GROMACS .gro file of C-alpha atoms in nm:
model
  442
    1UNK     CA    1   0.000   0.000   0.000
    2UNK     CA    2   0.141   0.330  -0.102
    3UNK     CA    3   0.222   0.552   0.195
    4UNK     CA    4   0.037   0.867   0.158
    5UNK     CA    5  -0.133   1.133   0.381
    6UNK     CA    6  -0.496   0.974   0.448
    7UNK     CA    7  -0.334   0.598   0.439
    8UNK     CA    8  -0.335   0.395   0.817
    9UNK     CA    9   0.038   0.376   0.854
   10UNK     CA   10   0.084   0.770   0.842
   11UNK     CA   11  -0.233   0.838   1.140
   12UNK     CA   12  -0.018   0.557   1.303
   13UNK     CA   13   0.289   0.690   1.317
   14UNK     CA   14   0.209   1.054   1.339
   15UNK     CA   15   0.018   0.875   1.657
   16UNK     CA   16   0.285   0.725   1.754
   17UNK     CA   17   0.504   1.020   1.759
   18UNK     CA   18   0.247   1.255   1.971
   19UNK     CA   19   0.265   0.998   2.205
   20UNK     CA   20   0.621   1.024   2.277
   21UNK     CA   21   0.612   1.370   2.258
   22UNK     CA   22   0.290   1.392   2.540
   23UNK     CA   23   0.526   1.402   2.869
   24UNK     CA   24   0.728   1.709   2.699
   25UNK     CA   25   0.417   1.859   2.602
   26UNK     CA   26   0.254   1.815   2.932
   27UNK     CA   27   0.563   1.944   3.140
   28UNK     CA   28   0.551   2.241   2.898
   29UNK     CA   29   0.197   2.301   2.947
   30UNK     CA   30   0.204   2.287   3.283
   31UNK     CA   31   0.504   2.496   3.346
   32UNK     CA   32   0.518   2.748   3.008
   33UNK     CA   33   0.204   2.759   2.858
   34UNK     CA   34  -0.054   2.741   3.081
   35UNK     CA   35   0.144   3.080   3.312
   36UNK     CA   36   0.166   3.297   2.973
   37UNK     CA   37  -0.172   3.256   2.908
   38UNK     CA   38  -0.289   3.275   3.246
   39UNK     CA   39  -0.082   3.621   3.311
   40UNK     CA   40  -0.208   3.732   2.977
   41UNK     CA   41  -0.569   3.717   3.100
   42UNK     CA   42  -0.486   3.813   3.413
   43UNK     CA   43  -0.316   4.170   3.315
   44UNK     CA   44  -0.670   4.255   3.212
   45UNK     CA   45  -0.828   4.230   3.566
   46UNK     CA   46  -0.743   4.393   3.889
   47UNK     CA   47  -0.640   4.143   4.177
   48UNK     CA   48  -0.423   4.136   4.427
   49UNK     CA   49  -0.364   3.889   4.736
   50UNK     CA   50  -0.560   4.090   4.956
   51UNK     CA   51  -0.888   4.012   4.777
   52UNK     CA   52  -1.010   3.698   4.588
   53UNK     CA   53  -1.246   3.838   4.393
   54UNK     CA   54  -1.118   3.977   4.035
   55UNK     CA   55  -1.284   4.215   3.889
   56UNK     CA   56  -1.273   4.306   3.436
   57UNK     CA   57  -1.090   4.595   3.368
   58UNK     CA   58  -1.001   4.599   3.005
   59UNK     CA   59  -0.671   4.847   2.942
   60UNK     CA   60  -0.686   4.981   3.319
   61UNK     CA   61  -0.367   4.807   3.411
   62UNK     CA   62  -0.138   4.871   3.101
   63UNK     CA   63  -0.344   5.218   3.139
   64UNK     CA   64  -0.185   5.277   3.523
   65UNK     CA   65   0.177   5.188   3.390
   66UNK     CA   66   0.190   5.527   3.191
   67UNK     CA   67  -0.004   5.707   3.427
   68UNK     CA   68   0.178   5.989   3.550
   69UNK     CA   69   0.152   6.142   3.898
   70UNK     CA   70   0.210   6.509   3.721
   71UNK     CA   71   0.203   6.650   3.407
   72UNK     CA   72   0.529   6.689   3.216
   73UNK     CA   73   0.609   7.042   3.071
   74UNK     CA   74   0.681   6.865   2.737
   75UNK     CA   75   0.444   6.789   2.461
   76UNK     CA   76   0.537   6.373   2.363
   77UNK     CA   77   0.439   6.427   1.971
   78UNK     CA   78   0.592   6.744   2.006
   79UNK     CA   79   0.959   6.593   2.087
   80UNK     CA   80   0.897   6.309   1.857
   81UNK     CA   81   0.897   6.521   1.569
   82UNK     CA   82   1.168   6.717   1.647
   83UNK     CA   83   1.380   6.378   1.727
   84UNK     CA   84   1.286   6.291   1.357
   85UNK     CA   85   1.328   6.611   1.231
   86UNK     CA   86   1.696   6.608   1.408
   87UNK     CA   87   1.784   6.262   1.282
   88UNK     CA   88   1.694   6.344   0.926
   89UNK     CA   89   1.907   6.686   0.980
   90UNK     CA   90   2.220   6.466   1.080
   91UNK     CA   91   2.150   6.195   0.787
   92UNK     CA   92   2.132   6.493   0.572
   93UNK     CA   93   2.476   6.641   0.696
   94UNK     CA   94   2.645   6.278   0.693
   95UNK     CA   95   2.539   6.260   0.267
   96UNK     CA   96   2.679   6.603   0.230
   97UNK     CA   97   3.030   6.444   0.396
   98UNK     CA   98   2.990   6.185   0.152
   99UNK     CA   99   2.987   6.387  -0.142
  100UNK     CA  100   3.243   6.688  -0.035
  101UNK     CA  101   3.514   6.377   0.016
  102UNK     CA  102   3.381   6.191  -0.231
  103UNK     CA  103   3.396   6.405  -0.549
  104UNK     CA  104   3.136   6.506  -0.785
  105UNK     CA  105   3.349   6.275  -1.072
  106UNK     CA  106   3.250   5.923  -0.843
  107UNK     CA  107   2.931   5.968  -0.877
  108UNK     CA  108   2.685   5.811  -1.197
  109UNK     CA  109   2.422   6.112  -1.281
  110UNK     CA  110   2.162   5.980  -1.112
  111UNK     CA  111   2.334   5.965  -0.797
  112UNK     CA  112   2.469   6.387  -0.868
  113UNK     CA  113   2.104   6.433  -0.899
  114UNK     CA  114   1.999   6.262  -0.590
  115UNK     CA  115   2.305   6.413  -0.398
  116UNK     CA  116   2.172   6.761  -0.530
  117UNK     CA  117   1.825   6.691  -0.390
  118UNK     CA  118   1.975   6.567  -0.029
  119UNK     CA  119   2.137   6.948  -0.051
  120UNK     CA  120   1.863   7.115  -0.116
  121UNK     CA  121   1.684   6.936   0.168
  122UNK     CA  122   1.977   7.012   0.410
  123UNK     CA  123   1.928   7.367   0.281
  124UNK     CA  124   1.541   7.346   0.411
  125UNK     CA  125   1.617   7.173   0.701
  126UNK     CA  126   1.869   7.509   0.815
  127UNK     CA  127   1.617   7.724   0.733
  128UNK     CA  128   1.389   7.570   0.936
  129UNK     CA  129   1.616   7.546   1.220
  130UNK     CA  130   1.692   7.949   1.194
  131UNK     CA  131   1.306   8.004   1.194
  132UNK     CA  132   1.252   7.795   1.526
  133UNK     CA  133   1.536   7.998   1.630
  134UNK     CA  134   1.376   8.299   1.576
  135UNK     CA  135   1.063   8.241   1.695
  136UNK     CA  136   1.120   8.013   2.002
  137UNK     CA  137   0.773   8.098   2.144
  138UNK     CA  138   0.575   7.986   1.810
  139UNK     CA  139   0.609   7.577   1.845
  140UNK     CA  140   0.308   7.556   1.594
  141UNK     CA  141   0.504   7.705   1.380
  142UNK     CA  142   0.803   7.464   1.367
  143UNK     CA  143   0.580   7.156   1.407
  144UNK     CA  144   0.415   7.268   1.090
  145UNK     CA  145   0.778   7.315   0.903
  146UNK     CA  146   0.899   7.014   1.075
  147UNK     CA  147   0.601   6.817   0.894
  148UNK     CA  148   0.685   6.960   0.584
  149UNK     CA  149   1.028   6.888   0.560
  150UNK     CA  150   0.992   6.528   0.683
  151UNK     CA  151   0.730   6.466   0.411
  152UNK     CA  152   0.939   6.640   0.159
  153UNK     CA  153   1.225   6.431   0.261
  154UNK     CA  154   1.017   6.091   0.233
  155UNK     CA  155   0.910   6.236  -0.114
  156UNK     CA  156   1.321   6.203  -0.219
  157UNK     CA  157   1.341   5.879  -0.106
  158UNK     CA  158   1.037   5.741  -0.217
  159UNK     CA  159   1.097   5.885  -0.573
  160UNK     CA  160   1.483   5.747  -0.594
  161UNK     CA  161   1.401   5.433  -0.425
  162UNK     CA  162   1.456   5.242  -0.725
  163UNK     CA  163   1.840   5.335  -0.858
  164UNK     CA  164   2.140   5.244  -0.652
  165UNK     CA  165   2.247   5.571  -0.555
  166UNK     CA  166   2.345   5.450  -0.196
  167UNK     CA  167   2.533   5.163  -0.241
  168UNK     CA  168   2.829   5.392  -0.185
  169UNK     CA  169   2.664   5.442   0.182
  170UNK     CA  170   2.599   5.069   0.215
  171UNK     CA  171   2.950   5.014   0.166
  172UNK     CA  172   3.063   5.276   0.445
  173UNK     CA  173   2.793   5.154   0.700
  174UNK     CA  174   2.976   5.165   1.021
  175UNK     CA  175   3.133   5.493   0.896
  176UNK     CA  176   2.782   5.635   0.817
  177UNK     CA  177   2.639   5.480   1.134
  178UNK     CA  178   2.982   5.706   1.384
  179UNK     CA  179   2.935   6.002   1.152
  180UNK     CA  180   2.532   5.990   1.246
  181UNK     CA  181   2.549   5.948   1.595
  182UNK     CA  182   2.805   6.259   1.609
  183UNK     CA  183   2.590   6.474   1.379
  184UNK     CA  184   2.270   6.374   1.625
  185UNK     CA  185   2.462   6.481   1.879
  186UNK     CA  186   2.535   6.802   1.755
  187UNK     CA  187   2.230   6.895   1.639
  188UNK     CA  188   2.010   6.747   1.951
  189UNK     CA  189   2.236   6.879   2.223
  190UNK     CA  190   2.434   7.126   2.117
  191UNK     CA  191   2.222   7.348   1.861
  192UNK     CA  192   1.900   7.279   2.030
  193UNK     CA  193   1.957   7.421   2.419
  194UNK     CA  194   1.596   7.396   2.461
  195UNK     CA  195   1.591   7.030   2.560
  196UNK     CA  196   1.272   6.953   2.334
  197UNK     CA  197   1.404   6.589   2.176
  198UNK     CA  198   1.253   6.196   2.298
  199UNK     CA  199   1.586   6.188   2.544
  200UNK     CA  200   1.470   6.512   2.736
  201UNK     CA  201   1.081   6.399   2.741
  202UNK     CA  202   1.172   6.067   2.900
  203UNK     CA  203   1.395   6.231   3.123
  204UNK     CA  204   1.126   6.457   3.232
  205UNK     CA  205   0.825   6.190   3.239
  206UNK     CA  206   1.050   5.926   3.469
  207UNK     CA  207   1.047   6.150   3.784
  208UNK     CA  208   0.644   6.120   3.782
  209UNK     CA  209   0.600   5.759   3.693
  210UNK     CA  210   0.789   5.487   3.785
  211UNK     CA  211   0.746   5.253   3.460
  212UNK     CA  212   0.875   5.538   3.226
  213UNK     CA  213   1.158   5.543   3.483
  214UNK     CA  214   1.193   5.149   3.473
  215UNK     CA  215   1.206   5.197   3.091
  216UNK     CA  216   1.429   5.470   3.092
  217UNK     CA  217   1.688   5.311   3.350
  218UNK     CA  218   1.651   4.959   3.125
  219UNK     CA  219   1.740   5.136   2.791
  220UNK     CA  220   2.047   5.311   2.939
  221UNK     CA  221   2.180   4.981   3.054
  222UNK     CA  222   2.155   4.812   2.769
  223UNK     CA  223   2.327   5.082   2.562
  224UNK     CA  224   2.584   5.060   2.797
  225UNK     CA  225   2.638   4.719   2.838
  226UNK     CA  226   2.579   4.526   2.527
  227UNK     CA  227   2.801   4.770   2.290
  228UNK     CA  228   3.082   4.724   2.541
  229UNK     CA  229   3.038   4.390   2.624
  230UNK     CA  230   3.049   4.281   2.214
  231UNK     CA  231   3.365   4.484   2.150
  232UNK     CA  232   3.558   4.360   2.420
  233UNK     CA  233   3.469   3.989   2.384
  234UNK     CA  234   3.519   4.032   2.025
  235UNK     CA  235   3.892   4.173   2.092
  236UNK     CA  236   3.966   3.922   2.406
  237UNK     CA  237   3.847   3.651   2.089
  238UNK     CA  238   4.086   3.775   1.844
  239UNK     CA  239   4.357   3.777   2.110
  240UNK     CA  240   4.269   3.411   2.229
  241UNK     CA  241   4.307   3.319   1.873
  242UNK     CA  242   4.625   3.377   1.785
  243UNK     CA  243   4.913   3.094   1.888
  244UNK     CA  244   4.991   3.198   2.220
  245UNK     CA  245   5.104   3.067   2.554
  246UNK     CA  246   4.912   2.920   2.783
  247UNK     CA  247   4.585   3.012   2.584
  248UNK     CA  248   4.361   2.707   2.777
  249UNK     CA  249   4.354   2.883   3.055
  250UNK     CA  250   4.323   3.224   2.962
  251UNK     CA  251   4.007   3.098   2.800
  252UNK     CA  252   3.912   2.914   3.123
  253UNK     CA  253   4.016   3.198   3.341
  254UNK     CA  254   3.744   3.444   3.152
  255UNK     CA  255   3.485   3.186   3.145
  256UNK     CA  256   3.501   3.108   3.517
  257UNK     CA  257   3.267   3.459   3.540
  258UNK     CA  258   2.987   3.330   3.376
  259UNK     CA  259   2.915   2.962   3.559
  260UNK     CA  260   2.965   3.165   3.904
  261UNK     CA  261   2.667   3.197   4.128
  262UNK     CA  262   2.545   3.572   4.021
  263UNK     CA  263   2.462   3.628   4.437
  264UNK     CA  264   2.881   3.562   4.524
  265UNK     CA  265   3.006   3.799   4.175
  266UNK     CA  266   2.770   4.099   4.312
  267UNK     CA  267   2.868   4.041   4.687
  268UNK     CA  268   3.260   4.048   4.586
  269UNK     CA  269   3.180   4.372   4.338
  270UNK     CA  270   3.002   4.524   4.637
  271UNK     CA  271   3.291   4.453   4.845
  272UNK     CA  272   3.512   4.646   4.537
  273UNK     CA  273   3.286   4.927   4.518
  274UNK     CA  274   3.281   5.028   4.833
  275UNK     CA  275   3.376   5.446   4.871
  276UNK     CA  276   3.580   5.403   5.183
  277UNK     CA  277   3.818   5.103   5.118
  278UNK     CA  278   3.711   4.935   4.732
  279UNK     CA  279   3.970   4.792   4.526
  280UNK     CA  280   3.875   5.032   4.283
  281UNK     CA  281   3.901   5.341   4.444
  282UNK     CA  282   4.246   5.183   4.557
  283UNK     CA  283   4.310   5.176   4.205
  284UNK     CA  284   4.158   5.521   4.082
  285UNK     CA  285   4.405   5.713   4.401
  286UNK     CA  286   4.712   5.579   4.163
  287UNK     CA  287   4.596   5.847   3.920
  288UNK     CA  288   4.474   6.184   4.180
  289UNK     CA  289   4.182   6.077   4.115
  290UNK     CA  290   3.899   6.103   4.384
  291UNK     CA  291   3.724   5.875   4.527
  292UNK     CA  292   3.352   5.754   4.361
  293UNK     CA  293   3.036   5.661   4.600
  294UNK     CA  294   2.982   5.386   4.389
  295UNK     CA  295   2.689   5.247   4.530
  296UNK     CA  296   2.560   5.561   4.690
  297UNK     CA  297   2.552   5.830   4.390
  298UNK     CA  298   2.240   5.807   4.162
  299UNK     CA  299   2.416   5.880   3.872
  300UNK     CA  300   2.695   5.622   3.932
  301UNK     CA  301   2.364   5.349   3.952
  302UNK     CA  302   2.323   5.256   3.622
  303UNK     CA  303   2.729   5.201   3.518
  304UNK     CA  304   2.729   5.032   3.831
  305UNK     CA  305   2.550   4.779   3.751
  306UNK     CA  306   2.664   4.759   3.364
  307UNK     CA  307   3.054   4.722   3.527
  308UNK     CA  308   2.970   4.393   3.729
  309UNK     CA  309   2.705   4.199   3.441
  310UNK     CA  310   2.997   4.312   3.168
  311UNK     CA  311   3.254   4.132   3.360
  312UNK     CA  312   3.046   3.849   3.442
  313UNK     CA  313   2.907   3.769   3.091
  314UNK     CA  314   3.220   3.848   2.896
  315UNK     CA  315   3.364   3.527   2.893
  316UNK     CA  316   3.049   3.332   2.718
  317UNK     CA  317   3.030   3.589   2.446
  318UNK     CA  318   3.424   3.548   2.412
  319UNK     CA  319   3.373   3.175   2.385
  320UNK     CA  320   3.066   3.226   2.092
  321UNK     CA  321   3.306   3.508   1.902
  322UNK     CA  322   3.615   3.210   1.956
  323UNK     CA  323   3.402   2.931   1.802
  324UNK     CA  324   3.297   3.215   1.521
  325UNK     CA  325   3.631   3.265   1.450
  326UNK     CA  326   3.759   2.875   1.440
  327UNK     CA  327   3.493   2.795   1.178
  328UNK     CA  328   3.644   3.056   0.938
  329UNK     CA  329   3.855   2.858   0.689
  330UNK     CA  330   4.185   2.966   0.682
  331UNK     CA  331   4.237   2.960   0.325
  332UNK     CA  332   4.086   3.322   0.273
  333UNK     CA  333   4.360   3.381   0.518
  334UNK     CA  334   4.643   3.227   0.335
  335UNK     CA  335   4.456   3.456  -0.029
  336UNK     CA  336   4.492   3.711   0.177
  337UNK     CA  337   4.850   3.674   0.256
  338UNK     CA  338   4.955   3.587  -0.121
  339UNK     CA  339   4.787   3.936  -0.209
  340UNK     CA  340   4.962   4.140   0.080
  341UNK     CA  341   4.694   4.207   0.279
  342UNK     CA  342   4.765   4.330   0.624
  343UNK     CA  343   4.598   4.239   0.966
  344UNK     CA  344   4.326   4.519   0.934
  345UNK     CA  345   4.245   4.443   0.589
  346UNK     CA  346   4.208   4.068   0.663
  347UNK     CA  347   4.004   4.166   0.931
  348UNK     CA  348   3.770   4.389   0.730
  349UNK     CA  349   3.697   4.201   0.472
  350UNK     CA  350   3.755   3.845   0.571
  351UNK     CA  351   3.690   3.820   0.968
  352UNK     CA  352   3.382   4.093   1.010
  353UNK     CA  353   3.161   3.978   0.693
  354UNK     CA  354   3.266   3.592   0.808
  355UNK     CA  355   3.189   3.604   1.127
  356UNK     CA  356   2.813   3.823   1.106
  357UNK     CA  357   2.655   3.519   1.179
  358UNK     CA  358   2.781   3.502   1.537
  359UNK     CA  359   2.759   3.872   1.604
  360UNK     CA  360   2.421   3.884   1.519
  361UNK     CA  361   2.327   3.584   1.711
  362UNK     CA  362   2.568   3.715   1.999
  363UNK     CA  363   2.363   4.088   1.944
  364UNK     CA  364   2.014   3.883   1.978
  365UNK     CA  365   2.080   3.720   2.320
  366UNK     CA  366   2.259   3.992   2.468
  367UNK     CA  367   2.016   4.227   2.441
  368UNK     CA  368   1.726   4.009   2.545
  369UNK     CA  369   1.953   3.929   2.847
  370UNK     CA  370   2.040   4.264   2.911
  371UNK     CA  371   1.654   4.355   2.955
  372UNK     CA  372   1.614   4.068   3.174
  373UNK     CA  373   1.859   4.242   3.441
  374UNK     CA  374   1.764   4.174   3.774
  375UNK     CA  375   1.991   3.990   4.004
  376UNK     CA  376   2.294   4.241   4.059
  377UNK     CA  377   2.031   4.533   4.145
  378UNK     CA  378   1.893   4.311   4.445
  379UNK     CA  379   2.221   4.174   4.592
  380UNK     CA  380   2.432   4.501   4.549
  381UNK     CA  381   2.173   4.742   4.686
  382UNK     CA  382   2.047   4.496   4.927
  383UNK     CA  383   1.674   4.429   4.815
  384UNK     CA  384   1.628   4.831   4.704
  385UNK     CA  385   1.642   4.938   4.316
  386UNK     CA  386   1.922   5.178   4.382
  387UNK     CA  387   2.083   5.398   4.683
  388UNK     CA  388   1.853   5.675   4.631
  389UNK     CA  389   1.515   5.760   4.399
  390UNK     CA  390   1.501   5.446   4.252
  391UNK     CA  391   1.798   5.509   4.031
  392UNK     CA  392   1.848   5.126   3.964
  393UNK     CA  393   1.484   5.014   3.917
  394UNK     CA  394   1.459   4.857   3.581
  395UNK     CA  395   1.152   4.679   3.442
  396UNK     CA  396   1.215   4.348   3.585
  397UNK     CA  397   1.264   4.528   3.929
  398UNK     CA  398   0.960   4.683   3.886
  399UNK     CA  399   0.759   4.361   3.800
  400UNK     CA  400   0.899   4.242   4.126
  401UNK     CA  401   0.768   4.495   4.303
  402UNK     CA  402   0.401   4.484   4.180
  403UNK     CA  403   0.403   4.098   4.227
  404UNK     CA  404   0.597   4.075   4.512
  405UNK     CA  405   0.573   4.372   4.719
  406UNK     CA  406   0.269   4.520   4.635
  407UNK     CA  407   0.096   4.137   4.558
  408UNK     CA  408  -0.074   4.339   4.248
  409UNK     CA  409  -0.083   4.070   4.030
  410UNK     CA  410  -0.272   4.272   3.701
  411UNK     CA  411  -0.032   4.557   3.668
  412UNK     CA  412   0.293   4.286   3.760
  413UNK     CA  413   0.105   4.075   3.473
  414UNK     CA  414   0.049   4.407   3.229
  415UNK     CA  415   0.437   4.525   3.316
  416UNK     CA  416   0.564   4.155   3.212
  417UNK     CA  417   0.381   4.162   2.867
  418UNK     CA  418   0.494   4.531   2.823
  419UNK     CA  419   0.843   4.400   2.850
  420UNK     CA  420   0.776   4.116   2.607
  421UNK     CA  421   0.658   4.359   2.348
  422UNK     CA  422   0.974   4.615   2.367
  423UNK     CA  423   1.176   4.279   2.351
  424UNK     CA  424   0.945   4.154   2.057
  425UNK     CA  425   0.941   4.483   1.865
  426UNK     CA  426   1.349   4.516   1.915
  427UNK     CA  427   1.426   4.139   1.809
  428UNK     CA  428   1.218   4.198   1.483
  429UNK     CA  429   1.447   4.546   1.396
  430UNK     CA  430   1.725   4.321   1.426
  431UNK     CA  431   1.649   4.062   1.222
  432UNK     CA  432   1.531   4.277   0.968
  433UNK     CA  433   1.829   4.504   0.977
  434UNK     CA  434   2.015   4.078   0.985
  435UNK     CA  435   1.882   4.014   0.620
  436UNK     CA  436   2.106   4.282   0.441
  437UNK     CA  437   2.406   4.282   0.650
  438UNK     CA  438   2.468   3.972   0.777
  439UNK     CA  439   2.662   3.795   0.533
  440UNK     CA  440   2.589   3.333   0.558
  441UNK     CA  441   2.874   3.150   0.377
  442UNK     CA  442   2.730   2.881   0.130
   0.00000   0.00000   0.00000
């Protein structure tokens, strides 16, 4: 009998094979499952352990996480136009870098013509900076221009979508992506004194509501933590690489870090932190330089905490880059070497584009960890989220305290899923942005 898809033998076996896979299910049910959809339905009702009656109340929990306890002086669409409005300015001024170095003779017409349209539209954009300048009182006014000039920039796009005018651009992206940031800099910080950007809103908003500080404090961790953490694994890896002495335990030595029990790293870090007799103050009075209230300074909260989950994770992501960089095949190498290449070279365009694939998987879990921070706040601030104002609660910290503390199990439940969105929404950007740049050898 022929096996097909209605015929006994395949409802037998695919029988056959639910049954051994029932105890994993059921385990997984019991344990994953069932609690996600259980918290899911439960961040729509208000209950807490005092009461054990729950009562429907739609959006009134993920309602309560953004209410604030006073009003903030700063209009959110407001700044989130002029953020645009300031990136597009700095995109526009890292083009016109591109095509004063560049030349006017490296460019195909169509790409002379688009580079003349980016002008023109850095030419609008200072004009419409010099009229919010003069006129600091009329906001209307520059919302309106701001509007304008973001649609008229999407216009340019849009219209030379098509022709490969920035493949030049593609090819510099880490170059375009430094040049950016400084530009954004510029313009956000030092040009516009007036504080009216996303950064300033949130900055404003997190003193009168505790989630917006949660999210504020988690974002500013990980843009501490997981840049630093990738570059220095991804230098300790190309270190470990090479043929050197005793490399076994070097690699042991910076793995030890990771498998130890996160309660003894942040008691020993406490113990190194402290303002009165730390190793590193110790270290910091070599240089004249004064000593840091590490753990009692609310601005010193946040790198705290990024110092001790660096040093404890740095070893696994060192590990990941070193079995990256094994599985390159050293005949590119050896092509390399026949055509003169040096180390940088061979490390630009052999090593980077080779080794994507890890980076971007190393990128993935690193940030999802990094929002997931937790364990160092409690032990090195002894159960509080920070020395002073809640400088070190993050949005794991704060689901604690709803479920925990407070026993509010609907906003704890409505916090959690808020979480899993930013985490959701920021995995997806990645692995969009992981199509185009990172490079899979067939």
């Amino acid at each position: 009998m022929a096996y097909t898809k209605y015929s006994k033998k395949y409802w037998r076996e695919t029988l056959q094979a639910y049954l051994f896979l029932l105890p994993s299910i059921a385990v997984l049910g019991v344990f994953v499952f069932w609690p996600i959809g259980f918290s899911l339905v439960l961040s729509f009702f208000k209950w807490d352990y005092t009461s054990a009656e729950k009562y429907f109340i739609g959006l009134g929990n993920y309602k309560e996480l953004f209410r604030m306890s006073y009003p903030v002086s700063l209009n959110f669409f407001y700044a989130f136009v002029n953020t645009v409005v300031y990136a597009l300015g700095s995109l526009l001024f890292v083009r016109l870098v591109f095509y004063v170095t560049a030349g006017m003779t490296k460019y195909s017409r169509p790409e002379r013509k688009f580079s003349l349209l980016y002008t023109i539209s850095l030419v609008f954009f200072i004009l419409f900076y010099v009229v919010k300048m003069a006129n600091p009182g009329f906001s209307i006014s520059w919302l309106v221009l701001s509007l304008v000039f973001i649609g008229y920039f999407l216009y340019v796009i849009r219209r030379y979508k098509r022709d490969n005018h920035i493949a030049m651009m593609r090819s510099r992206s880490w170059t375009t992506l430094i040049l950016f940031i400084v530009f954004y800099l510029v313009v956000a910080f030092w040009l516009s004194k007036s504080g009216d950007e996303l950064i300033s809103y949130f900055k404003l908003a997190k003193e009168s509501s505790d989630f917006l500080k949660a999210i504020y404090n988690t974002v500013y961790y990980v843009i501490l933590s997981v840049p630093t953490q990738i570059t220095l694994a991804l230098i300790i890896a190309l270190l470990l690489n090479r043929n050197i002495r005793f490399k076994n335990l070097f690699r042991t030595a910076y793995f030890i870090p990771f498998v130890t029990s996160v309660v003894a790293v942040s008691l020993v870090w406490q113990w190194m932190f402290n303002d009165q007799f730390g190793l590193l103050n110790y270290f910091l009075s070599w240089f004249d330089i004064n000593k840091i209230a590490w753990l009692k300074e609310e601005k010193w909260t946040i790198p705290t905490i990024a110092i001790v989950s660096v040093w404890q994770h740095l070893g696994y992501t060192t590990v990941i880059f070193l079995a990256g960089l094994q599985n390159i095949d050293r005949s590119y190498y050896e092509a390399a070497d026949v055509d003169g290449a040096n180390s940088w070279q061979k490390f630009k365009y052999i090593t980077w584009p080779l080794l994507s694939p890890t980076t971007f998987f190393i990128m993935i879990i690193t940030m999802i960890g990094s929002f997931k921070i937790f364990s160092q706040i409690f032990i090195l601030y002894q159960g509080l989220p920070g020395p002073v104002n809640k400088s070190g609660l993050t949005l794991v910290y704060y689901v604690f305290q709803k479920f925990y503390d407070e026993q509010r199990m609907g906003v704890a439940s409505a916090a959690a899923y808020m979480l899993f969105l930013i985490i959701l929404l920021l995995t997806f950007i990645q692995f969009r942005l992981g199509k185009k740049r990172v490079h899979y050898e067939s």
